[in-house]
């Protein structure tokens, strides 16, 4: 009797020890979803709509503003100093990626005369030899100087369609610029002896003998996509939709839409080569076309224009001279120095016997 009672008590005690204590259940808090961040946008208001976005098809300021977003470089100028963007460096004579070369010229070779003209060397043509002396060609080969410059591309450059950008794209651009139907300045092209790709990242420019260009480091042609446009002629590219309305770039933004007479919208380029640096800082840029200065001023004051370009600023100032004097300080003009200068020179014609 007592043993049984003890056994029952022991079993009950053991079972009680094996049972977890009852804990009042507390509901797990549901995490609050993070709000979707608002896209960072910028609205730039222009007086004019680009007539084309083909690099060699227009010289409009409106197009140049858009190019700044879809391309990058090849060189930038800051504080009057050139800096590489898609190139690894700015070529210079001191570093060896630019050099003076002594070449032998003879009849039929293209040379620069002492008068600054590019001609085929023939008897009676006067040039400067390697020592800088004037020499009139009489059939005897002449030693002259020329400049050769090597440009090297950044290794991680891609067109916005994902295709690798190469030195051959710069050569393609040179070929288009040199075509007679392309409305470009041919001054440097005429003074170019050779422009060719050495490998996927390297292109070499050499000037005609006698052309010692002080700005040799600028003689790199802005790449254009041979893989996408190479099937079209230079004449066709002047009007083709693919080049004038939907150009490929490598810069921070790509063109999403162009609504004629209204706006162009660009969005962040996910394969921009500087994306690892957190660039660009914006998700979207819209260029609005507002040809009337009065309307543009109203949109600016209403906050529907974040930025107006310098040509638009001048038009707005002319229509509203006191627009920057608003009491709330909502409008600020940012100015920078212009690298251009004007000079009126007298008495510069060389005298008799001047060399």
XYZ file of C-alpha atoms in Angstrom:
355
model
C 0.000 0.000 0.000
C 2.648 2.491 0.956
C 4.975 1.219 -1.769
C 2.249 1.644 -4.389
C 1.466 5.124 -3.187
C 5.151 6.019 -3.376
C 5.472 4.576 -6.870
C 2.517 6.582 -8.159
C 3.895 9.716 -6.529
C 7.335 9.090 -8.100
C 5.889 8.604 -11.592
C 3.792 11.747 -11.340
C 6.780 13.689 -10.091
C 8.957 12.361 -12.928
C 6.337 13.261 -15.542
C 6.018 16.712 -14.067
C 9.776 17.163 -14.316
C 9.720 16.131 -17.996
C 7.057 18.647 -18.924
C 8.188 22.118 -20.075
C 6.694 24.929 -18.107
C 3.861 26.729 -19.820
C 5.009 30.028 -21.348
C 2.574 32.659 -22.470
C 2.994 33.075 -26.280
C 4.032 36.541 -27.530
C 3.302 37.266 -31.219
C 6.415 37.887 -33.356
C 6.358 41.476 -34.574
C 5.920 41.778 -38.334
C 8.745 43.904 -39.822
C 7.618 47.121 -41.412
C 8.541 47.071 -45.103
C 11.067 49.723 -46.065
C 9.525 52.362 -48.281
C 10.672 52.271 -51.890
C 13.104 55.179 -52.296
C 11.987 57.896 -54.641
C 14.067 57.996 -57.832
C 16.541 60.846 -57.956
C 15.673 62.943 -60.972
C 16.857 66.136 -62.611
C 14.931 68.265 -65.094
C 16.979 70.399 -67.464
C 15.092 72.960 -69.522
C 16.341 73.919 -72.979
C 15.219 76.617 -75.366
C 15.660 74.351 -78.368
C 15.110 70.729 -79.272
C 18.087 68.927 -80.849
C 17.687 68.490 -84.593
C 19.777 65.302 -84.303
C 21.870 63.393 -81.778
C 24.327 62.091 -84.364
C 27.765 63.319 -83.365
C 28.650 64.396 -86.915
C 25.164 65.493 -87.923
C 24.637 68.634 -85.864
C 26.435 71.384 -83.988
C 23.432 72.476 -81.892
C 23.965 73.359 -78.248
C 20.886 71.331 -77.310
C 22.485 68.174 -78.710
C 25.744 68.934 -76.921
C 23.926 69.047 -73.573
C 22.449 65.576 -74.170
C 25.803 64.198 -75.353
C 27.289 65.123 -71.971
C 24.977 62.530 -70.419
C 25.184 59.654 -72.917
C 28.924 59.969 -73.536
C 31.739 60.703 -71.108
C 34.977 62.324 -72.211
C 37.097 61.189 -73.985
C 38.928 64.038 -72.192
C 37.660 66.605 -69.710
C 39.111 70.024 -69.026
C 39.116 71.188 -65.413
C 40.864 74.301 -64.221
C 42.362 74.645 -67.706
C 44.022 71.217 -67.432
C 43.060 68.264 -69.624
C 42.209 65.088 -67.726
C 41.618 61.580 -69.107
C 38.158 60.041 -68.859
C 38.014 56.971 -71.098
C 41.752 57.107 -71.761
C 44.315 55.866 -69.259
C 46.296 59.101 -69.538
C 46.778 62.267 -71.548
C 49.659 61.620 -73.961
C 52.687 63.870 -73.645
C 56.239 63.993 -74.928
C 57.750 63.642 -71.457
C 56.086 60.269 -70.795
C 56.970 58.764 -74.150
C 53.431 58.129 -75.393
C 54.001 61.026 -77.775
C 57.220 61.449 -79.708
C 58.920 63.487 -82.406
C 59.975 61.248 -85.248
C 62.464 61.910 -88.034
C 61.171 60.741 -91.413
C 62.557 60.823 -94.928
C 60.245 62.404 -97.513
C 60.492 62.268 -101.256
C 58.435 63.122 -104.323
C 54.753 62.236 -103.932
C 54.720 62.163 -100.120
C 52.166 64.342 -98.315
C 53.874 67.133 -96.358
C 53.066 70.442 -94.729
C 54.644 73.390 -96.521
C 56.107 76.447 -94.824
C 52.889 78.194 -95.818
C 50.799 75.712 -93.818
C 49.315 73.811 -96.761
C 49.197 70.035 -97.141
C 50.503 69.040 -100.578
C 52.264 66.200 -102.327
C 55.968 66.929 -102.341
C 57.149 68.049 -105.768
C 60.022 70.152 -107.122
C 59.648 73.772 -106.044
C 57.721 72.989 -102.818
C 59.303 74.609 -99.746
C 59.230 72.810 -96.391
C 61.132 72.869 -93.106
C 63.660 70.123 -92.626
C 64.462 68.331 -89.382
C 66.667 71.227 -88.217
C 63.941 73.807 -88.894
C 65.579 75.305 -91.996
C 63.546 76.175 -95.079
C 64.355 73.782 -97.902
C 62.982 73.868 -101.430
C 62.583 70.371 -102.805
C 64.720 69.618 -105.865
C 64.240 65.867 -106.018
C 66.684 65.053 -103.231
C 65.024 63.264 -100.239
C 64.583 65.534 -97.201
C 64.661 64.662 -93.503
C 61.618 66.167 -91.735
C 59.913 65.852 -88.377
C 56.477 64.461 -87.553
C 54.632 63.653 -84.324
C 53.372 60.207 -83.387
C 50.911 59.838 -80.481
C 49.663 56.695 -78.718
C 46.249 56.668 -77.009
C 45.233 53.842 -74.652
C 41.611 53.163 -73.699
C 40.361 52.352 -70.211
C 39.975 48.540 -69.963
C 36.341 48.370 -68.790
C 34.440 50.342 -71.410
C 31.209 49.003 -72.868
C 28.599 50.426 -75.188
C 25.208 50.713 -73.521
C 24.068 47.584 -75.432
C 26.757 45.542 -73.649
C 29.299 45.297 -76.487
C 32.938 46.052 -75.648
C 34.142 49.477 -76.812
C 37.449 49.150 -78.693
C 40.108 51.221 -80.412
C 38.537 50.230 -83.737
C 35.450 52.253 -82.765
C 37.665 55.337 -82.676
C 39.103 54.426 -86.092
C 35.530 54.016 -87.396
C 34.753 57.509 -86.101
C 37.819 58.891 -87.881
C 36.731 57.236 -91.129
C 33.279 58.802 -90.867
C 34.673 62.239 -89.988
C 37.070 62.050 -92.934
C 34.339 61.156 -95.427
C 33.655 64.103 -97.775
C 29.877 63.894 -97.162
C 30.282 64.310 -93.400
C 29.994 68.011 -92.446
C 33.004 68.147 -90.133
C 36.082 70.350 -89.925
C 38.766 68.563 -91.919
C 41.742 70.632 -90.683
C 43.313 67.925 -88.481
C 42.135 65.105 -90.732
C 43.974 66.634 -93.695
C 47.112 66.840 -91.550
C 46.863 63.230 -90.398
C 49.275 60.781 -92.015
C 47.838 57.705 -90.311
C 45.262 56.770 -87.680
C 45.062 53.080 -86.854
C 44.329 50.597 -84.067
C 47.289 48.607 -82.762
C 45.139 46.352 -80.567
C 41.739 46.424 -78.866
C 42.712 49.277 -76.540
C 45.412 51.189 -78.418
C 45.169 53.635 -81.294
C 48.054 55.573 -82.852
C 47.890 58.949 -84.606
C 50.714 60.348 -86.707
C 50.814 63.729 -88.393
C 52.080 64.511 -91.860
C 55.765 65.535 -91.900
C 56.111 69.189 -90.967
C 52.885 69.323 -88.939
C 54.062 69.761 -85.349
C 50.689 70.154 -83.680
C 50.975 71.679 -80.191
C 47.594 70.105 -79.290
C 48.592 66.613 -80.437
C 47.048 65.052 -77.299
C 43.583 65.998 -78.576
C 43.898 64.039 -81.811
C 41.793 61.129 -80.604
C 38.500 60.569 -82.381
C 35.378 60.178 -80.250
C 34.404 56.471 -80.570
C 31.284 55.498 -82.526
C 29.833 51.946 -82.565
C 31.059 50.137 -85.679
C 29.205 46.954 -84.626
C 25.868 48.802 -84.731
C 26.431 51.358 -87.505
C 29.103 49.819 -89.700
C 26.559 48.578 -92.253
C 25.515 52.173 -93.017
C 27.407 54.683 -95.150
C 28.519 58.082 -93.879
C 25.707 59.653 -95.922
C 23.071 57.287 -94.487
C 24.152 57.955 -90.904
C 23.305 61.642 -91.312
C 19.599 60.769 -91.344
C 19.269 57.200 -90.032
C 17.000 56.770 -87.010
C 19.585 54.579 -85.278
C 22.199 57.361 -85.254
C 20.110 60.544 -85.085
C 17.432 59.492 -82.577
C 18.830 56.493 -80.679
C 22.617 56.826 -80.444
C 24.541 54.299 -78.400
C 26.878 55.666 -75.749
C 29.088 54.486 -72.904
C 28.309 57.276 -70.449
C 26.304 57.473 -67.223
C 22.892 57.567 -68.925
C 21.068 55.910 -71.809
C 18.238 57.338 -73.869
C 14.842 55.907 -72.883
C 12.481 58.084 -74.902
C 12.342 61.124 -77.147
C 8.952 62.781 -77.459
C 9.240 65.314 -80.263
C 8.591 68.944 -79.290
C 8.366 67.973 -75.626
C 11.242 66.139 -73.954
C 14.060 63.588 -73.967
C 14.352 61.245 -70.984
C 17.565 59.469 -70.027
C 17.934 56.771 -67.370
C 20.906 55.403 -65.444
C 23.260 53.176 -67.432
C 23.717 50.003 -65.327
C 27.000 49.079 -67.071
C 28.598 52.531 -66.862
C 32.297 51.943 -66.189
C 32.236 54.229 -63.137
C 29.160 52.614 -61.588
C 31.337 50.946 -58.878
C 32.063 54.485 -57.635
C 28.347 55.082 -57.098
C 28.008 57.125 -60.271
C 25.866 58.626 -61.573
C 24.189 60.102 -58.494
C 20.899 60.417 -60.362
C 18.447 57.822 -61.656
C 16.899 59.898 -64.402
C 17.506 63.103 -66.354
C 14.830 64.781 -68.447
C 15.540 67.497 -71.007
C 12.439 69.604 -71.635
C 12.112 71.835 -74.699
C 10.592 75.230 -73.885
C 11.255 77.697 -76.722
C 9.431 80.648 -75.129
C 11.521 82.507 -72.485
C 8.392 83.676 -70.635
C 7.081 80.141 -70.296
C 10.520 78.879 -69.337
C 10.812 81.499 -66.598
C 7.427 80.462 -65.228
C 8.415 76.796 -65.176
C 11.662 77.690 -63.434
C 9.897 79.706 -60.739
C 7.326 76.937 -60.284
C 10.074 74.400 -59.661
C 9.362 72.335 -62.755
C 12.828 73.133 -64.121
C 15.781 72.279 -61.888
C 18.397 73.641 -64.285
C 18.346 75.899 -67.314
C 21.314 76.023 -69.659
C 23.372 79.139 -70.293
C 21.704 80.031 -73.584
C 18.307 79.710 -71.881
C 19.512 81.818 -68.945
C 20.486 84.628 -71.293
C 17.050 84.565 -72.930
C 15.256 84.551 -69.571
C 17.416 87.398 -68.262
C 16.615 89.431 -71.350
C 12.889 88.904 -70.781
C 13.042 89.269 -66.981
C 16.109 91.293 -65.903
C 15.273 90.979 -62.194
C 14.410 87.267 -62.101
C 17.388 86.437 -59.870
C 16.254 88.978 -57.275
C 13.330 86.879 -56.000
C 12.874 87.282 -52.254
C 13.031 83.576 -51.447
C 16.304 83.056 -53.255
C 14.809 80.187 -55.244
C 16.953 80.895 -58.293
C 20.729 80.984 -58.326
C 23.001 81.677 -61.278
C 26.201 79.642 -61.415
C 28.943 81.053 -63.621
C 32.307 79.814 -64.788
C 35.146 81.281 -66.774
C 35.212 80.750 -70.507
C 38.446 79.384 -71.933
C 38.089 81.492 -75.065
C 39.712 84.892 -75.492
C 39.687 87.571 -78.128
C 42.698 89.386 -79.571
C 43.061 92.213 -82.037
C 46.623 92.231 -83.384
C 48.343 94.830 -85.565
C 51.566 94.721 -87.544
C 51.785 90.949 -87.805
C 52.578 90.674 -91.508
C 56.195 89.474 -91.861
C 58.660 91.947 -93.262
C 60.898 91.387 -96.254
C 63.305 88.498 -95.664
C 61.474 87.366 -92.524
C 61.784 83.613 -91.971
